[in-house]
Amino acid sequence: MNVSWDSWLNLFICLLLCATGALSQDFQLQPLNSSVLQGSDARFNATVHGEWQVMTWHVKGFLVLSVSTRTGFNVTSSSEQFSARYCSNGDVDCVEFTIHNVTRSQAGPVTCIVLGEYGSKTAQLQVQESGTVSIMGGNVTAVQDDQVEFQCMTSGWFPAPNISWSLNGEPASSSLYNTTNTPDGDAFNSTSVLTFQAVRNTTVVCWVTVPTLPNPISSSSFLAVVPKPPNWTVLIAVVVSFGSAGLLVLLIYGIIFCCRRRKEKKSNYQDEMTKRVRTQSQISAVSVPGQRQGQVNAAYVMEGQTNVAPSEHSDSGFSQTNGNELPDVVNSNQRENDYKIAYNTLDEPGFRKHRHVTIV
Ligand SMILES: *[C@@H]1O[C@H](CO)[C@@H](O)[C@H](O)[C@H]1NC(C)=O
Ligand SMILES: *[C@@H]1O[C@H](CO)[C@@H](O)[C@H](O)[C@H]1NC(C)=O
Ligand SMILES: *[C@@H]1O[C@H](CO)[C@@H](O)[C@H](O)[C@H]1NC(C)=O
Ligand SMILES: *[C@@H]1O[C@H](CO)[C@@H](O)[C@H](O)[C@H]1NC(C)=O
Ligand SMILES: *[C@@H]1O[C@H](CO)[C@@H](O)[C@H](O)[C@H]1NC(C)=O
Ligand SMILES: *[C@@H]1O[C@H](CO)[C@@H](O)[C@H](O)[C@H]1NC(C)=O
């Protein structure tokens, strides 16, 4: 009997504790953290199981709305911006509280209190803000292969926005850009600098967003790429080097050609000379000394003799001539005529003297 009495007592205590525990735990607020974009609606649900009569909502500590279920569902709010109703699924245990057109100033704790034994629950509201976006400098024209820089300036964003770029619709590598954020009051100004090599005409778009923004806000610019102007220094260098190389080749060729020609001439000349010498010797061999119409060359050949003969005559005069030489004198007379023909143009003193002698 004692045992059963104890167990009955334990059961009673357990039921009591469990019941109170269930009562205090059966009040939930969702979500406990909410981020919304400024201007949109923030919604919180309070689910209360069991009997309750009054519920109040507080934003940043201020009472903004109260709900009474004493006579139906009666809502009292401080402004039209706050409203409450039964949740859309028709569950009478669930109340939906809405802040319409939420502003940054309303960010903070949102508290729901259910009178009775339920106590209070608090959630956090974050309000994000989208601002302005613009690529500085408008459209850009660049020379091919040049480095180009684009600056995307954003202002009035909260929190610090996520900035990305796209080139011709393709996301740009994050290694191509740097972003810096500067707090400006309760928002951020940001500057993102994109640097890349101009290759072709490119549509450059800067995309800026915060998590609650359904679609990023963008700004675009157009990069027109013009072909590289011809590099004149390179061109000139090429022309000059080719030209000088050509000239050098020409010069070398010319020198070689000249040398060859000179050699050929020389050998030709030598050939000619040897030929001539041969012909001359042939001629002299053929021509008889007695022949009158001796060639000029023949006369030259006899020059040594003539030079000797007149000088003898001129130096010694007739005194040296003897009877044996007399026929020779006549002979020489005729010879002298030959010499006269041969040396007509030469003013050799010896010859004149000789000539004089012959006249005498
Ligand atoms: C409370 O709401 C019910 C129905 O929603 C309505 O009939 C009643 O008049 C309201 N009471 C007050 C005091 O506004
Ligand atoms: C939202 O709130 C702002 C500032 O309180 C106000 O200027 C704007 O008109 C409101 N918009 C709507 C749709 O109520
Ligand atoms: C980004 O900043 C870092 C450090 O300041 C620098 O080394 C890097 O070159 C920058 N990159 C671009 C794309 O500007
Ligand atoms: C942020 O940007 C706005 C608009 O461009 C400008 O007026 C303001 O001075 C900037 N603030 C800071 C801290 O740079
Ligand atoms: C920039 O280029 C785009 C595309 O060619 C053109 O539509 C836009 O009008 C240009 N903007 C300016 C400011 O010149
Ligand atoms: C690049 O853009 C410029 C200016 O809009 C245009 O004149 C040119 O034809 C474009 N080049 C190419 C390859 O599309």
CSV table of C-alpha atoms and ligand atoms in Angstrom, one decimal:
chain,number,residue,atom,x,y,z
A,1,MET,CA,0.0,0.0,0.0
A,2,ASN,CA,2.8,2.3,0.9
A,3,VAL,CA,4.4,1.8,-2.4
A,4,SER,CA,1.2,2.6,-4.3
A,5,TRP,CA,0.7,5.7,-2.3
A,6,ASP,CA,4.2,6.9,-3.2
A,7,SER,CA,3.7,6.2,-6.9
A,8,TRP,CA,0.4,8.0,-6.9
A,9,LEU,CA,2.1,11.0,-5.4
A,10,ASN,CA,5.0,10.9,-7.9
A,11,LEU,CA,2.5,10.6,-10.7
A,12,PHE,CA,0.6,13.7,-9.4
A,13,ILE,CA,3.8,15.7,-9.2
A,14,CYS,CA,4.8,14.6,-12.6
A,15,LEU,CA,1.5,15.6,-14.1
A,16,LEU,CA,1.6,18.9,-12.4
A,17,LEU,CA,5.1,19.7,-13.6
A,18,CYS,CA,4.5,18.4,-17.1
A,19,ALA,CA,1.4,20.5,-17.4
A,20,THR,CA,3.0,23.7,-16.3
A,21,GLY,CA,6.1,22.9,-18.5
A,22,ALA,CA,3.8,22.4,-21.5
A,23,LEU,CA,2.0,25.7,-20.8
A,24,SER,CA,5.2,27.8,-20.5
A,25,GLN,CA,6.9,26.1,-23.5
A,26,ASP,CA,3.9,26.3,-25.9
A,27,PHE,CA,4.6,29.8,-27.1
A,28,GLN,CA,6.9,30.3,-30.1
A,29,LEU,CA,8.0,33.3,-32.1
A,30,GLN,CA,9.3,32.9,-35.6
A,31,PRO,CA,11.6,33.9,-37.2
A,32,LEU,CA,13.9,34.8,-34.4
A,33,ASN,CA,16.2,36.6,-37.0
A,34,SER,CA,14.7,38.4,-39.9
A,35,SER,CA,16.4,40.4,-42.6
A,36,VAL,CA,14.2,42.4,-44.9
A,37,LEU,CA,14.8,45.1,-47.5
A,38,GLN,CA,13.8,48.6,-46.5
A,39,GLY,CA,10.3,49.4,-47.9
A,40,SER,CA,9.2,45.8,-47.8
A,41,ASP,CA,7.1,44.0,-45.1
A,42,ALA,CA,8.5,42.3,-42.1
A,43,ARG,CA,6.4,39.4,-40.7
A,44,PHE,CA,6.5,37.5,-37.4
A,45,ASN,CA,4.4,34.6,-36.3
A,46,ALA,CA,3.5,33.9,-32.6
A,47,THR,CA,2.1,30.5,-32.0
A,48,VAL,CA,0.3,30.1,-28.6
A,49,HIS,CA,-1.3,26.8,-27.6
A,50,GLY,CA,-4.0,27.1,-24.9
A,51,GLU,CA,-6.2,29.9,-23.7
A,52,TRP,CA,-4.9,33.4,-23.9
A,53,GLN,CA,-6.7,36.8,-24.0
A,54,VAL,CA,-4.2,39.6,-24.6
A,55,MET,CA,-1.1,39.7,-26.8
A,56,THR,CA,1.2,42.8,-27.3
A,57,TRP,CA,3.9,43.6,-29.9
A,58,HIS,CA,6.8,45.9,-29.2
A,59,VAL,CA,9.3,47.3,-31.8
A,60,LYS,CA,12.6,48.5,-30.3
A,61,GLY,CA,10.9,48.6,-26.9
A,62,PHE,CA,7.8,50.6,-28.0
A,63,LEU,CA,4.3,49.1,-27.8
A,64,VAL,CA,2.9,49.3,-31.4
A,65,LEU,CA,0.1,46.8,-31.4
A,66,SER,CA,-2.1,44.8,-29.1
A,67,VAL,CA,-4.5,41.9,-29.8
A,68,SER,CA,-7.4,40.9,-27.6
A,69,THR,CA,-9.5,37.7,-28.0
A,70,ARG,CA,-12.0,38.5,-25.3
A,71,THR,CA,-14.7,39.5,-27.7
A,72,GLY,CA,-13.6,38.0,-31.0
A,73,PHE,CA,-10.2,39.0,-32.6
A,74,ASN,CA,-9.7,42.7,-31.7
A,75,VAL,CA,-6.4,44.6,-32.8
A,76,THR,CA,-5.3,48.0,-31.6
A,77,SER,CA,-2.2,49.5,-33.3
A,78,SER,CA,-0.3,52.7,-33.0
A,79,SER,CA,-0.1,53.1,-36.8
A,80,GLU,CA,-1.5,51.6,-40.0
A,81,GLN,CA,2.1,50.4,-40.6
A,82,PHE,CA,1.5,47.6,-38.0
A,83,SER,CA,-1.1,44.9,-38.4
A,84,ALA,CA,-2.0,41.5,-37.0
A,85,ARG,CA,-4.3,38.6,-38.0
A,86,TYR,CA,-4.7,35.0,-37.7
A,87,CYS,CA,-2.1,33.1,-39.7
A,88,SER,CA,-3.1,32.3,-43.3
A,89,ASN,CA,-3.6,28.5,-42.6
A,90,GLY,CA,-6.6,29.3,-40.4
A,91,ASP,CA,-4.9,28.2,-37.2
A,92,VAL,CA,-6.4,30.2,-34.3
A,93,ASP,CA,-3.4,29.4,-32.2
A,94,CYS,CA,-1.2,31.5,-34.6
A,95,VAL,CA,-1.0,35.2,-34.9
A,96,GLU,CA,0.9,37.0,-37.7
A,97,PHE,CA,2.3,40.4,-36.9
A,98,THR,CA,3.3,42.6,-39.9
A,99,ILE,CA,5.4,45.8,-40.2
A,100,HIS,CA,4.5,47.3,-43.5
A,101,ASN,CA,7.0,49.5,-45.5
A,102,VAL,CA,9.7,48.8,-42.9
A,103,THR,CA,12.3,51.5,-42.4
A,104,ARG,CA,16.0,51.3,-41.3
A,105,SER,CA,15.0,53.0,-38.1
A,106,GLN,CA,12.8,50.0,-37.2
A,107,ALA,CA,15.6,47.6,-37.2
A,108,GLY,CA,16.2,46.0,-33.8
A,109,PRO,CA,14.4,43.8,-31.4
A,110,VAL,CA,10.8,42.8,-32.0
A,111,THR,CA,9.1,41.4,-28.9
A,112,CYS,CA,5.9,39.6,-28.4
A,113,ILE,CA,4.3,39.3,-24.9
A,114,VAL,CA,1.3,37.1,-24.1
A,115,LEU,CA,-0.3,37.9,-20.9
A,116,GLY,CA,-0.8,35.2,-18.4
A,117,GLU,CA,1.8,32.5,-17.9
A,118,TYR,CA,3.4,32.6,-21.4
A,119,GLY,CA,5.9,35.3,-20.9
A,120,SER,CA,7.7,37.1,-23.8
A,121,LYS,CA,9.7,36.2,-26.8
A,122,THR,CA,12.1,38.5,-28.8
A,123,ALA,CA,13.3,38.3,-32.4
A,124,GLN,CA,15.8,40.5,-34.2
A,125,LEU,CA,14.9,42.5,-37.3
A,126,GLN,CA,17.6,43.6,-39.7
A,127,VAL,CA,16.6,46.1,-42.4
A,128,GLN,CA,18.9,46.2,-45.5
A,129,GLU,CA,19.0,49.0,-47.9
A,130,SER,CA,19.9,49.3,-51.6
A,131,GLY,CA,21.5,52.4,-52.9
A,132,THR,CA,22.9,53.8,-56.1
A,133,VAL,CA,25.4,52.3,-58.5
A,134,SER,CA,27.3,53.9,-61.3
A,135,ILE,CA,30.4,53.2,-63.3
A,136,MET,CA,32.5,56.3,-63.4
A,137,GLY,CA,33.7,57.9,-66.7
A,138,GLY,CA,31.0,56.6,-69.0
A,139,ASN,CA,32.0,54.7,-72.1
A,140,VAL,CA,35.7,54.2,-72.8
A,141,THR,CA,37.8,53.8,-75.9
A,142,ALA,CA,41.1,52.0,-75.5
A,143,VAL,CA,43.9,50.8,-77.7
A,144,GLN,CA,44.2,47.1,-78.1
A,145,ASP,CA,46.2,45.3,-75.4
A,146,ASP,CA,46.2,48.4,-73.1
A,147,GLN,CA,45.2,48.0,-69.5
A,148,VAL,CA,41.9,49.5,-68.8
A,149,GLU,CA,40.4,50.4,-65.5
A,150,PHE,CA,36.7,50.8,-64.5
A,151,GLN,CA,35.5,52.2,-61.2
A,152,CYS,CA,32.1,51.3,-59.9
A,153,MET,CA,30.9,53.6,-57.1
A,154,THR,CA,28.0,52.7,-54.9
A,155,SER,CA,26.4,54.8,-52.3
A,156,GLY,CA,23.8,54.3,-49.5
A,157,TRP,CA,23.9,50.6,-49.2
A,158,PHE,CA,23.4,48.6,-46.0
A,159,PRO,CA,25.1,46.4,-45.2
A,160,ALA,CA,28.2,46.7,-47.3
A,161,PRO,CA,27.1,45.4,-50.7
A,162,ASN,CA,28.4,42.5,-52.7
A,163,ILE,CA,29.9,43.9,-55.9
A,164,SER,CA,30.7,41.8,-58.9
A,165,TRP,CA,31.5,42.5,-62.6
A,166,SER,CA,30.7,40.9,-65.9
A,167,LEU,CA,32.4,41.3,-69.2
A,168,ASN,CA,30.2,40.6,-72.3
A,169,GLY,CA,27.8,38.7,-70.0
A,170,GLU,CA,30.5,36.5,-68.5
A,171,PRO,CA,31.3,36.9,-64.8
A,172,ALA,CA,34.7,38.5,-64.4
A,173,SER,CA,37.3,36.7,-62.3
A,174,SER,CA,37.5,38.1,-58.8
A,175,SER,CA,41.3,38.5,-59.3
A,176,LEU,CA,40.5,41.4,-61.7
A,177,TYR,CA,38.9,43.6,-59.2
A,178,ASN,CA,39.2,45.1,-55.7
A,179,THR,CA,36.4,46.5,-53.6
A,180,THR,CA,36.7,48.9,-50.7
A,181,ASN,CA,33.9,49.9,-48.4
A,182,THR,CA,33.6,53.1,-46.5
A,183,PRO,CA,31.0,53.6,-43.8
A,184,ASP,CA,28.9,56.7,-44.5
A,185,GLY,CA,26.6,57.3,-41.5
A,186,ASP,CA,24.5,54.1,-41.1
A,187,ALA,CA,25.2,53.0,-44.6
A,188,PHE,CA,28.2,52.2,-46.8
A,189,ASN,CA,29.8,53.8,-49.8
A,190,SER,CA,31.9,51.3,-51.9
A,191,THR,CA,34.3,51.6,-54.7
A,192,SER,CA,35.2,48.6,-56.8
A,193,VAL,CA,38.1,48.9,-59.3
A,194,LEU,CA,38.2,46.5,-62.2
A,195,THR,CA,41.4,46.2,-64.3
A,196,PHE,CA,41.9,44.1,-67.4
A,197,GLN,CA,43.5,44.0,-70.8
A,198,ALA,CA,41.5,45.5,-73.6
A,199,VAL,CA,41.1,42.8,-76.2
A,200,ARG,CA,37.8,43.4,-78.0
A,201,ASN,CA,34.7,45.6,-77.7
A,202,THR,CA,33.3,44.8,-74.3
A,203,THR,CA,30.2,45.6,-72.4
A,204,VAL,CA,31.3,46.0,-68.8
A,205,VAL,CA,28.6,45.7,-66.1
A,206,CYS,CA,29.0,46.3,-62.4
A,207,TRP,CA,26.5,44.3,-60.3
A,208,VAL,CA,25.7,45.3,-56.8
A,209,THR,CA,23.5,43.5,-54.4
A,210,VAL,CA,22.6,42.7,-50.8
A,211,PRO,CA,21.1,39.4,-49.7
A,212,THR,CA,17.5,40.5,-49.5
A,213,LEU,CA,17.6,42.2,-52.8
A,214,PRO,CA,15.7,40.0,-55.3
A,215,ASN,CA,17.6,41.4,-58.3
A,216,PRO,CA,21.0,43.1,-58.3
A,217,ILE,CA,21.2,46.7,-59.3
A,218,SER,CA,23.7,47.3,-62.1
A,219,SER,CA,25.4,49.9,-64.1
A,220,SER,CA,27.1,49.4,-67.5
A,221,SER,CA,29.7,50.9,-69.6
A,222,PHE,CA,30.9,50.1,-73.1
A,223,LEU,CA,34.6,49.6,-73.9
A,224,ALA,CA,35.4,50.2,-77.6
A,225,VAL,CA,38.7,48.8,-78.6
A,226,VAL,CA,40.6,50.3,-81.4
A,227,PRO,CA,43.4,48.4,-83.2
A,228,LYS,CA,47.0,49.2,-82.2
A,229,PRO,CA,48.5,51.8,-84.4
A,230,PRO,CA,51.4,50.5,-86.4
A,231,ASN,CA,54.7,50.7,-84.5
A,232,TRP,CA,56.7,53.1,-86.7
A,233,THR,CA,59.9,52.7,-84.8
A,234,VAL,CA,59.8,48.9,-85.4
A,235,LEU,CA,58.8,49.4,-89.0
A,236,ILE,CA,61.6,51.8,-89.6
A,237,ALA,CA,64.1,49.6,-87.8
A,238,VAL,CA,63.0,46.7,-89.9
A,239,VAL,CA,63.3,48.7,-93.1
A,240,VAL,CA,66.6,50.2,-92.2
A,241,SER,CA,68.1,46.8,-91.2
A,242,PHE,CA,66.8,45.1,-94.3
A,243,GLY,CA,67.9,48.0,-96.4
A,244,SER,CA,71.4,48.1,-95.0
A,245,ALA,CA,71.7,44.3,-95.2
A,246,GLY,CA,70.7,44.5,-98.8
A,247,LEU,CA,73.2,47.3,-99.4
A,248,LEU,CA,75.9,45.3,-97.8
A,249,VAL,CA,75.2,42.3,-99.9
A,250,LEU,CA,75.2,44.5,-103.0
A,251,LEU,CA,78.5,46.1,-102.0
A,252,ILE,CA,80.1,42.7,-101.4
A,253,TYR,CA,78.7,41.5,-104.7
A,254,GLY,CA,80.0,44.6,-106.4
A,255,ILE,CA,83.5,44.2,-104.9
A,256,ILE,CA,83.6,40.5,-105.9
A,257,PHE,CA,82.4,41.3,-109.4
A,258,CYS,CA,85.0,44.1,-109.8
A,259,CYS,CA,87.8,41.9,-108.6
A,260,ARG,CA,86.8,39.1,-110.9
A,261,ARG,CA,86.5,41.5,-113.8
A,262,ARG,CA,89.9,43.1,-113.1
A,263,LYS,CA,91.5,39.7,-113.0
A,264,GLU,CA,89.8,38.7,-116.2
A,265,LYS,CA,91.0,41.9,-117.8
A,266,LYS,CA,94.5,41.3,-116.5
A,267,SER,CA,94.6,37.8,-117.9
A,268,ASN,CA,93.0,39.0,-121.1
A,269,TYR,CA,95.6,41.8,-121.3
A,270,GLN,CA,98.3,39.3,-120.7
A,271,ASP,CA,96.9,37.0,-123.3
A,272,GLU,CA,96.7,39.9,-125.7
A,273,MET,CA,100.2,40.9,-124.9
A,274,THR,CA,101.6,37.5,-125.4
A,275,LYS,CA,99.6,37.3,-128.6
A,276,ARG,CA,100.9,40.6,-129.7
A,277,VAL,CA,104.4,39.7,-128.8
A,278,ARG,CA,104.0,36.6,-130.8
A,279,THR,CA,102.6,38.4,-133.8
A,280,GLN,CA,105.3,41.0,-133.6
A,281,SER,CA,108.0,38.4,-133.4
A,282,GLN,CA,106.4,36.6,-136.3
A,283,ILE,CA,106.2,39.9,-138.2
A,284,SER,CA,109.8,40.8,-137.5
A,285,ALA,CA,110.8,37.3,-138.4
A,286,VAL,CA,108.9,37.7,-141.7
A,287,SER,CA,110.0,41.2,-142.5
A,288,VAL,CA,113.4,41.4,-144.1
A,289,PRO,CA,115.6,44.2,-142.9
A,290,GLY,CA,116.1,45.4,-146.5
A,291,GLN,CA,112.4,46.1,-147.0
A,292,ARG,CA,111.6,49.8,-147.1
A,293,GLN,CA,108.2,49.8,-145.8
A,294,GLY,CA,109.3,48.5,-142.5
A,295,GLN,CA,106.8,48.5,-139.8
A,296,VAL,CA,107.0,51.0,-137.1
A,297,ASN,CA,107.8,48.1,-134.9
A,298,ALA,CA,110.5,47.1,-137.1
A,299,ALA,CA,111.9,50.5,-136.8
A,300,TYR,CA,111.7,50.3,-133.1
A,301,VAL,CA,113.5,47.0,-133.2
A,302,MET,CA,116.3,48.7,-135.1
A,303,GLU,CA,116.3,51.7,-132.8
A,304,GLY,CA,119.3,50.5,-130.9
A,305,GLN,CA,121.3,50.3,-134.0
A,306,THR,CA,120.2,53.7,-135.3
A,307,ASN,CA,120.9,55.3,-132.0
A,308,VAL,CA,124.4,53.9,-132.1
A,309,ALA,CA,125.0,54.7,-135.8
A,310,PRO,CA,124.0,58.4,-135.8
A,311,SER,CA,125.8,59.1,-132.5
A,312,GLU,CA,129.0,57.7,-134.0
A,313,HIS,CA,128.5,59.9,-137.0
A,314,SER,CA,127.6,63.0,-135.0
A,315,ASP,CA,130.4,62.6,-132.5
A,316,SER,CA,133.2,61.9,-134.9
A,317,GLY,CA,131.8,63.5,-138.1
A,318,PHE,CA,133.2,62.5,-141.5
A,319,SER,CA,136.7,62.4,-140.2
A,320,GLN,CA,136.0,59.0,-138.9
A,321,THR,CA,134.5,57.7,-142.1
A,322,ASN,CA,136.9,55.8,-144.1
A,323,GLY,CA,136.8,54.3,-147.6
A,324,ASN,CA,135.5,51.1,-146.5
A,325,GLU,CA,132.5,52.7,-145.0
A,326,LEU,CA,131.6,54.7,-148.1
A,327,PRO,CA,129.2,52.3,-149.6
A,328,ASP,CA,127.8,52.1,-146.2
A,329,VAL,CA,127.3,55.8,-146.1
A,330,VAL,CA,125.0,55.5,-149.2
A,331,ASN,CA,123.4,52.5,-147.5
A,332,SER,CA,123.1,54.5,-144.4
A,333,ASN,CA,121.8,57.4,-146.4
A,334,GLN,CA,118.9,55.3,-147.5
A,335,ARG,CA,118.6,54.0,-144.0
A,336,GLU,CA,118.5,57.5,-142.7
A,337,ASN,CA,115.5,58.2,-145.0
A,338,ASP,CA,113.9,55.3,-143.3
A,339,TYR,CA,114.7,56.7,-140.0
A,340,LYS,CA,113.4,60.0,-141.2
A,341,ILE,CA,110.1,58.4,-141.8
A,342,ALA,CA,110.2,56.5,-138.6
A,343,TYR,CA,111.4,59.4,-136.4
A,344,ASN,CA,109.6,62.1,-138.3
A,345,THR,CA,107.8,63.1,-135.2
A,346,LEU,CA,110.6,62.6,-132.8
A,347,ASP,CA,112.8,65.6,-132.0
A,348,GLU,CA,115.9,63.6,-131.2
A,349,PRO,CA,118.9,65.8,-131.2
A,350,GLY,CA,121.1,63.1,-132.4
A,351,PHE,CA,118.8,62.4,-135.3
A,352,ARG,CA,118.8,66.0,-136.4
A,353,LYS,CA,122.5,66.1,-136.3
A,354,HIS,CA,122.5,63.0,-138.3
A,355,ARG,CA,120.0,64.4,-140.7
A,356,HIS,CA,122.1,67.5,-141.1
A,357,VAL,CA,125.0,65.2,-141.9
A,358,THR,CA,123.1,63.4,-144.6
A,359,ILE,CA,122.1,66.6,-146.2
A,360,VAL,CA,125.7,67.6,-146.4
B,1,LIG,C1,-13.9,42.9,-31.5
B,1,LIG,O1,-14.0,42.1,-32.8
B,1,LIG,C2,-15.3,41.6,-33.1
B,1,LIG,C3,-15.2,40.8,-34.3
B,1,LIG,O2,-14.0,40.8,-34.9
B,1,LIG,C4,-16.3,42.7,-33.1
B,1,LIG,O3,-17.5,42.2,-33.3
B,1,LIG,C5,-16.2,43.5,-31.9
B,1,LIG,O4,-17.1,44.6,-32.0
B,1,LIG,C6,-14.8,44.0,-31.5
B,1,LIG,N1,-14.8,44.7,-30.2
B,1,LIG,C7,-14.3,45.9,-30.1
B,1,LIG,C8,-14.3,46.4,-28.7
B,1,LIG,O5,-13.8,46.5,-31.0
B,2,LIG,C1,7.1,53.8,-47.0
B,2,LIG,O1,7.7,54.6,-46.0
B,2,LIG,C2,8.4,55.8,-46.4
B,2,LIG,C3,9.0,56.5,-45.3
B,2,LIG,O2,8.4,56.3,-44.1
B,2,LIG,C4,7.3,56.7,-47.1
B,2,LIG,O3,8.0,57.8,-47.7
B,2,LIG,C5,6.6,55.9,-48.2
B,2,LIG,O4,5.6,56.6,-48.8
B,2,LIG,C6,6.0,54.6,-47.7
B,2,LIG,N1,5.6,53.8,-48.8
B,2,LIG,C7,4.4,53.2,-48.7
B,2,LIG,C8,4.0,52.4,-49.9
B,2,LIG,O5,3.6,53.3,-47.8
B,3,LIG,C1,43.9,44.7,-55.3
B,3,LIG,O1,44.6,45.2,-54.2
B,3,LIG,C2,45.8,44.4,-53.9
B,3,LIG,C3,46.4,45.0,-52.6
B,3,LIG,O2,46.1,46.4,-52.5
B,3,LIG,C4,46.8,44.6,-55.1
B,3,LIG,O3,47.9,43.9,-54.9
B,3,LIG,C5,46.1,44.1,-56.3
B,3,LIG,O4,47.0,44.3,-57.4
B,3,LIG,C6,44.8,44.8,-56.6
B,3,LIG,N1,44.1,44.2,-57.7
B,3,LIG,C7,43.5,44.9,-58.6
B,3,LIG,C8,42.8,44.1,-59.7
B,3,LIG,O5,43.4,46.1,-58.5
B,4,LIG,C1,29.2,58.6,-50.0
B,4,LIG,O1,28.7,58.9,-51.3
B,4,LIG,C2,27.9,60.0,-51.3
B,4,LIG,C3,27.3,60.1,-52.7
B,4,LIG,O2,28.3,59.9,-53.6
B,4,LIG,C4,28.7,61.2,-50.9
B,4,LIG,O3,27.9,62.4,-50.9
B,4,LIG,C5,29.3,61.0,-49.6
B,4,LIG,O4,30.2,62.1,-49.2
B,4,LIG,C6,30.1,59.7,-49.5
B,4,LIG,N1,30.5,59.5,-48.1
B,4,LIG,C7,31.7,59.1,-47.8
B,4,LIG,C8,32.0,58.9,-46.4
B,4,LIG,O5,32.6,59.0,-48.7
B,5,LIG,C1,27.7,53.8,-74.2
B,5,LIG,O1,27.7,52.8,-75.3
B,5,LIG,C2,26.5,52.2,-75.4
B,5,LIG,C3,26.7,51.1,-76.4
B,5,LIG,O2,27.3,51.5,-77.5
B,5,LIG,C4,25.4,53.2,-75.8
B,5,LIG,O3,24.2,52.6,-76.0
B,5,LIG,C5,25.4,54.3,-74.8
B,5,LIG,O4,24.5,55.3,-75.2
B,5,LIG,C6,26.8,54.9,-74.5
B,5,LIG,N1,26.7,55.8,-73.4
B,5,LIG,C7,27.3,57.0,-73.5
B,5,LIG,C8,27.1,57.9,-72.3
B,5,LIG,O5,27.9,57.4,-74.4
B,6,LIG,C1,33.8,48.3,-81.6
B,6,LIG,O1,33.0,49.4,-81.3
B,6,LIG,C2,33.2,50.5,-82.1
B,6,LIG,C3,32.4,51.7,-81.5
B,6,LIG,O2,31.0,51.3,-81.2
B,6,LIG,C4,32.8,50.1,-83.5
B,6,LIG,O3,33.0,51.2,-84.4
B,6,LIG,C5,33.6,48.9,-84.0
B,6,LIG,O4,33.1,48.5,-85.2
B,6,LIG,C6,33.5,47.8,-83.0
B,6,LIG,N1,34.4,46.8,-83.4
B,6,LIG,C7,34.0,45.5,-83.4
B,6,LIG,C8,35.0,44.5,-83.8
B,6,LIG,O5,32.8,45.2,-83.2
